[in-house]
Coordinates of C-alpha atoms and ligand atoms in Angstrom, one line a residue:
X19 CA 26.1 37.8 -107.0
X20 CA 22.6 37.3 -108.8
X21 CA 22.3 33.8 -108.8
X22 CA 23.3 33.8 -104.6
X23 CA 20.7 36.6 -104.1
X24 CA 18.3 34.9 -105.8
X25 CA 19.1 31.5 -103.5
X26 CA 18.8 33.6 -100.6
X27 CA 15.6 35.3 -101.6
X28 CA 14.2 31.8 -102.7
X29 CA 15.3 29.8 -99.6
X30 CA 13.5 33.3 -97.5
X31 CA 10.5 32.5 -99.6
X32 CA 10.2 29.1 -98.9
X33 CA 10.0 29.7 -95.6
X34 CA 6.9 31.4 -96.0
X35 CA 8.1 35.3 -96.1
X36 CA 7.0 37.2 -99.1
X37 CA 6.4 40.6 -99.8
X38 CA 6.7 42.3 -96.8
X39 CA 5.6 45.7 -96.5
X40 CA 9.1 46.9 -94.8
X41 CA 12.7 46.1 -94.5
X42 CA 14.0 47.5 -91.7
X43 CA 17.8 47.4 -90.5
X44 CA 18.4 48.3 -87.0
X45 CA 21.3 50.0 -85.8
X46 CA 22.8 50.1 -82.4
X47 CA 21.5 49.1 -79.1
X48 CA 18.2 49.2 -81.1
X49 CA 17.7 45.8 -81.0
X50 CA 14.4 46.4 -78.7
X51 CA 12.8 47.9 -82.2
X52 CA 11.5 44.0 -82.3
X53 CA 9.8 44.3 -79.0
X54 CA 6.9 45.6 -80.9
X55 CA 6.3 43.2 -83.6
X56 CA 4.0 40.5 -83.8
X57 CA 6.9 37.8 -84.8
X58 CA 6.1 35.0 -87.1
X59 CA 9.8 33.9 -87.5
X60 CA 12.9 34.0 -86.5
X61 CA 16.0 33.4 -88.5
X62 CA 19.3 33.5 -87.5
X63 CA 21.6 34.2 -89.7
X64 CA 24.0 31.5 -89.7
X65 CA 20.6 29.2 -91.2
X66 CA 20.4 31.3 -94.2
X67 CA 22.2 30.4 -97.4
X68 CA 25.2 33.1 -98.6
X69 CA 24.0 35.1 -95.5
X70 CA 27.2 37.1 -93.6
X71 CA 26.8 36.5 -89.7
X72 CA 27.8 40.3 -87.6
X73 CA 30.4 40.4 -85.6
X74 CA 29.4 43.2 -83.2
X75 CA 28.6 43.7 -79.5
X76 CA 24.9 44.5 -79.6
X77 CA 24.3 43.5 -83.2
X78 CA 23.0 40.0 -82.8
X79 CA 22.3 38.0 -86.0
X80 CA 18.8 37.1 -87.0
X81 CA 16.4 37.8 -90.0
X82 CA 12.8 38.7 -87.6
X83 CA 9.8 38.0 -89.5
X84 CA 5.9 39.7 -88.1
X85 CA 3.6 42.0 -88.0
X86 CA 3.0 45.4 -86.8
X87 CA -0.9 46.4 -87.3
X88 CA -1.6 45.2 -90.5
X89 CA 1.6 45.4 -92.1
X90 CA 4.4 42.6 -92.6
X91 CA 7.8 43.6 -91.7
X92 CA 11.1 42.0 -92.0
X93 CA 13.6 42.9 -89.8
X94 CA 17.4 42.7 -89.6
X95 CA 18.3 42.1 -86.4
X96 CA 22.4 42.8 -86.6
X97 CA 23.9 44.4 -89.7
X98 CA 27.2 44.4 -91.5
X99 CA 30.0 47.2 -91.5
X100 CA 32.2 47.8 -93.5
X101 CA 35.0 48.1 -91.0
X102 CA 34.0 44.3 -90.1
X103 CA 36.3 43.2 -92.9
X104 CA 32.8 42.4 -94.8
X105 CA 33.5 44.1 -99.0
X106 CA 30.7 46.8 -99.6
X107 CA 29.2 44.4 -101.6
X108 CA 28.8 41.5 -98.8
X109 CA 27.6 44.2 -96.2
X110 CA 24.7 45.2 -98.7
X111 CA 24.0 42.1 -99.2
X112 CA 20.7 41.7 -97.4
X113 CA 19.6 44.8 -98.7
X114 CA 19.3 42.9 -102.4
X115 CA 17.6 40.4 -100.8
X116 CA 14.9 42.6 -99.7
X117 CA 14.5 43.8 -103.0
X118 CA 13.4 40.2 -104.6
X119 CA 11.3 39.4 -101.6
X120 CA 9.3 42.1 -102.7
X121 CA 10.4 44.6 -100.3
X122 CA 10.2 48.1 -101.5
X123 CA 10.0 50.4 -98.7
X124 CA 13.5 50.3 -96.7
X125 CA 13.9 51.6 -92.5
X126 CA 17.5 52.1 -91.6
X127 CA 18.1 53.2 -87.8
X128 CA 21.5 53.8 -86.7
X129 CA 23.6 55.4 -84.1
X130 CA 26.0 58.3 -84.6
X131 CA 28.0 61.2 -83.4
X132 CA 26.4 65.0 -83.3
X133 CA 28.2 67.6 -84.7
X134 CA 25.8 70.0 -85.3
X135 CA 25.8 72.4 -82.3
X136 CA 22.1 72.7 -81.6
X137 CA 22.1 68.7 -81.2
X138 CA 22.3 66.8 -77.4
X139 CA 22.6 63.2 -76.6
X140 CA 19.6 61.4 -77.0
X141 CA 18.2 63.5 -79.8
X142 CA 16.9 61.7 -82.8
X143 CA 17.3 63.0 -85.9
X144 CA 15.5 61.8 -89.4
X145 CA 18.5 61.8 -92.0
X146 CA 17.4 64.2 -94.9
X147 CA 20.5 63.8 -96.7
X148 CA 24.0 62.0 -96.7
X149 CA 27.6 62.6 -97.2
X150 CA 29.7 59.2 -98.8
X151 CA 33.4 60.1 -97.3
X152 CA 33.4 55.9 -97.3
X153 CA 36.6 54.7 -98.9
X154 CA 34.9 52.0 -101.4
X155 CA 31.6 51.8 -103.0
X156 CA 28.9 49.0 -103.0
X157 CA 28.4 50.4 -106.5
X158 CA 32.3 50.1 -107.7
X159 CA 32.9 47.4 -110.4
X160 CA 31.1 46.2 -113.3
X161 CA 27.4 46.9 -113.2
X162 CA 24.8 44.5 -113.3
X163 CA 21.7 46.2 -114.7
X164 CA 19.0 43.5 -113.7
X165 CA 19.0 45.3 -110.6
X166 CA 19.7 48.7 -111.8
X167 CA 21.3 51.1 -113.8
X168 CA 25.3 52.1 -114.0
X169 CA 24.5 55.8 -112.9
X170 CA 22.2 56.2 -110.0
X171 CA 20.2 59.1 -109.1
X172 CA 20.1 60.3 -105.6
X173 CA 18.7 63.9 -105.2
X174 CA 16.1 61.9 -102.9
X175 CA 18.1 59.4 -101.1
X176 CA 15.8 59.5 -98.5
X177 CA 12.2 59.5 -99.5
X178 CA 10.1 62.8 -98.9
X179 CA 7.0 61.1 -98.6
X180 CA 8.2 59.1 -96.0
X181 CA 9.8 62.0 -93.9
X182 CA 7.1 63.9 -94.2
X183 CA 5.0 60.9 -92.6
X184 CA 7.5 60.5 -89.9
X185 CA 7.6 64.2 -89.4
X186 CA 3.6 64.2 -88.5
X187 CA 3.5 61.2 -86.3
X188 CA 6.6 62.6 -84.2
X189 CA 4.4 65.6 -84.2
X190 CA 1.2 63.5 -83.3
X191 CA 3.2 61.9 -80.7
X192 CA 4.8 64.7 -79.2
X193 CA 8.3 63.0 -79.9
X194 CA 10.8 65.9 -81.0
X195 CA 12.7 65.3 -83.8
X196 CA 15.5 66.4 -85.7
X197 CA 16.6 66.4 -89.3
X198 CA 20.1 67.0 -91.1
X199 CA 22.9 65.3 -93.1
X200 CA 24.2 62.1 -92.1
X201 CA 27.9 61.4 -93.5
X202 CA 29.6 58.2 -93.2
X203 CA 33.2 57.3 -92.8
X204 CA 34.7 54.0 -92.3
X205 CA 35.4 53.6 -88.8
X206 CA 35.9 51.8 -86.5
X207 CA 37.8 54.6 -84.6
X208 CA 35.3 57.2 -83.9
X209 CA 36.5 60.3 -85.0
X210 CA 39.5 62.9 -83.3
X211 CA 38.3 66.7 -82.5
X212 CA 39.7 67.3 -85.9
X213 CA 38.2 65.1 -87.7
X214 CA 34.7 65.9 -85.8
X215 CA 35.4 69.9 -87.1
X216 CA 35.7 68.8 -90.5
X217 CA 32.3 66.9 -90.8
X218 CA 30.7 69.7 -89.3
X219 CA 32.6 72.0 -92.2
X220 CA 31.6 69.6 -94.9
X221 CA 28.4 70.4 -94.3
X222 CA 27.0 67.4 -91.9
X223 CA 25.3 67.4 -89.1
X224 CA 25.8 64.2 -87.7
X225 CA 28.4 60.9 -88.2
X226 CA 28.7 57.7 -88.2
X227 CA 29.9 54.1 -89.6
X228 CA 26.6 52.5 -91.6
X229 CA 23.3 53.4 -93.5
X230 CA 25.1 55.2 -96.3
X231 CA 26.0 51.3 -98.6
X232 CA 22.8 50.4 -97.4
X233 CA 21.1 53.6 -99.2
X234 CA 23.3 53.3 -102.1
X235 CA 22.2 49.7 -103.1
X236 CA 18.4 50.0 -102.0
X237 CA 18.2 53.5 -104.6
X238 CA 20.4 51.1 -107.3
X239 CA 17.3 48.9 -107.1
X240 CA 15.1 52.2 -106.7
X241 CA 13.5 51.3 -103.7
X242 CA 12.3 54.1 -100.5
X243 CA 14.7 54.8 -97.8
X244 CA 13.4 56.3 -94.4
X245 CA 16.8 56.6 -92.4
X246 CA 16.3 57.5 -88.1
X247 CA 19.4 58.1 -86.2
X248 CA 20.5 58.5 -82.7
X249 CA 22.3 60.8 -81.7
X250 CA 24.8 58.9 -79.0
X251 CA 27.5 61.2 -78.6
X252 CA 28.8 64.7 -79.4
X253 CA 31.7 66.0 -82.1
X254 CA 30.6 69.7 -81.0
X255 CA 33.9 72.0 -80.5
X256 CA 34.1 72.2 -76.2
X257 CA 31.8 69.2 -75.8
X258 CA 34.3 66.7 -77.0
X259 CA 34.4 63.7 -74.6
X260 CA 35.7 60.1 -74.4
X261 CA 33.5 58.0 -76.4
X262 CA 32.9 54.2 -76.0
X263 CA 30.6 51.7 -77.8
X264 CA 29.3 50.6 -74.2
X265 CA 28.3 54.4 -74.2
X266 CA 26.7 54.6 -77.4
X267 CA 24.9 51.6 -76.7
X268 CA 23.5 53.5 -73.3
X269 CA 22.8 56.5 -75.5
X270 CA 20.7 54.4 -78.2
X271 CA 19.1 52.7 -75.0
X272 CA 18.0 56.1 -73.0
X273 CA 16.1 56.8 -76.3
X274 CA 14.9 53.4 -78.0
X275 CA 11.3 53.5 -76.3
X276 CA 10.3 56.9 -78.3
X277 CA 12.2 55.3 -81.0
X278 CA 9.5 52.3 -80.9
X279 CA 6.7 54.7 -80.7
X280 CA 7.8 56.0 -83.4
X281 CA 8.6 53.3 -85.8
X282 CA 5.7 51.6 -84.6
X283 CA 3.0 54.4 -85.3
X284 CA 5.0 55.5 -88.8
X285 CA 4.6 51.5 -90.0
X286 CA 1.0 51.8 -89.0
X287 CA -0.1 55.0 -91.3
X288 CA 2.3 54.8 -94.3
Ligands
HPA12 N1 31.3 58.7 -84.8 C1 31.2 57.6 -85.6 N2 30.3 56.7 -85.4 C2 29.5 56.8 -84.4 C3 29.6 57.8 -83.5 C4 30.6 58.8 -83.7 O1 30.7 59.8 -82.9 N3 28.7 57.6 -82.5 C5 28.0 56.5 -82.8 N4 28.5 56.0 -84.0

């Protein structure tokens, strides 16, 4: 897998992208995130050497190159589930990219199901914390330590300094946010009332399909995760309904302009 990251990274390079400030990945029908970018380049997927192409409704594929103030971000327009077929390793893939561009602060924004029962459609929450109830690990198999070691820390999986700076400009911007434990499981069924109780009793306060391999692989290579997600739908006990991807893509919409703000004014300051 080195030598193909490495390609990647180089072929990236060559096209003029180098040490970008952020990596951001965006989640769900928060494809708008872009809309506030200065773009230099975009890159779709399928032009990039080694590069998995997404498979989702509202994940389109391209690598978005820009500013925002005077920061360089690279964005990744679409990203790769496990439940796509992709291995752990081929959905983190772009995440190791990052890495060797340079990249050592990571944004990860997703979409997921609240469970705990002071949460509502539409909130956003910062993840402090996650649960791994993934069946497979981007980590599982021999370990290569030119990008990290075989044990990995994570007792701050999501960076404090970064949270604290998203905390204050939510604050600044009179955005509400919440916090709490994001766990992942593999999808792509979202989850029975059961199921929902048992997240909430494993100490979560939210679910969902993503962000967790992503984390994993950026702390292997000890970079800064800042991880945003949207509440779509609820797994509360009474509030229980029908859930679609159409509808978490309406929930992420109804929500995705104070997202901006937010994003936009935290990629300013940090
Ligand atoms: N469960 C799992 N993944 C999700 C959900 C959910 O309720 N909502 C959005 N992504």
């Amino acid at each position: 897998m080195w030598n193909e990251i490495q390609q990647t990274a180089d072929y990236i390079k060559n096209r003029g992208i180098d040490n970008p400030d952020f990596g951001i990945i965006l989640g769900t029908g928060l494809g708008n995130l872009i809309n506030c970018i200065d773009i230099k380049q975009t890159i779709p997927y399928a032009e990039i050497p080694n590069f998995p192409v997404s498979t989702v409704p509202g994940h389109s594929g391209n690598l978005i190159y820009g500013a925002i103030g005077d920061k360089k971000v690279l964005v990744l327009q679409g990203r790769f589930h496990y439940y796509e077929g992709w291995t752990m390793q081929q959905a983190t893939f772009p995440v190791r990219v990052m890495k060797f561009l340079g990249i050592e602060n990571v944004i990860i924004s997703n979409a997921s199901g609240g469970v705990n029962p002071t949460f509502k459609v539409g909130d956003i929450m910062i993840i402090t914390d996650h649960i791994n109830m993934m069946p497979d690990h981007p980590l599982h198999g021999k370990n290569d330590e030119r990008f990290g070691p075989r044990f990995v820390d994570m007792h701050e999986a999501y960076n404090k300094k970064m949270i604290a700076t998203l905390k204050k400009v939510a604050k600044e911007n009179n955005i509400v946010v919440k916090e709490g434990v994001y766990l992942a499981l593999q999808g792509p069924t979202f989850e029975t009332p059961a199921e929902y109780r048992m997240v909430r009793l494993v100490g979560a306060d939210t679910v969902g399909m993503s962000t967790v391999p992503e984390v994993i692989v950026a702390k292997h290579m000890n970079m800064n995760c800042l991880g945003v997600s949207v509440i779509t739908d609820l797994g509360i006990e009474g509030k229980v309904e029908e859930v679609s991807h159409e509808a978490v893509q309406q929930a992420a919409k109804g929500i995705e302009k104070q997202l901006i703000t937010l994003m936009e004014e935290f990629i300013k300051v940090y």
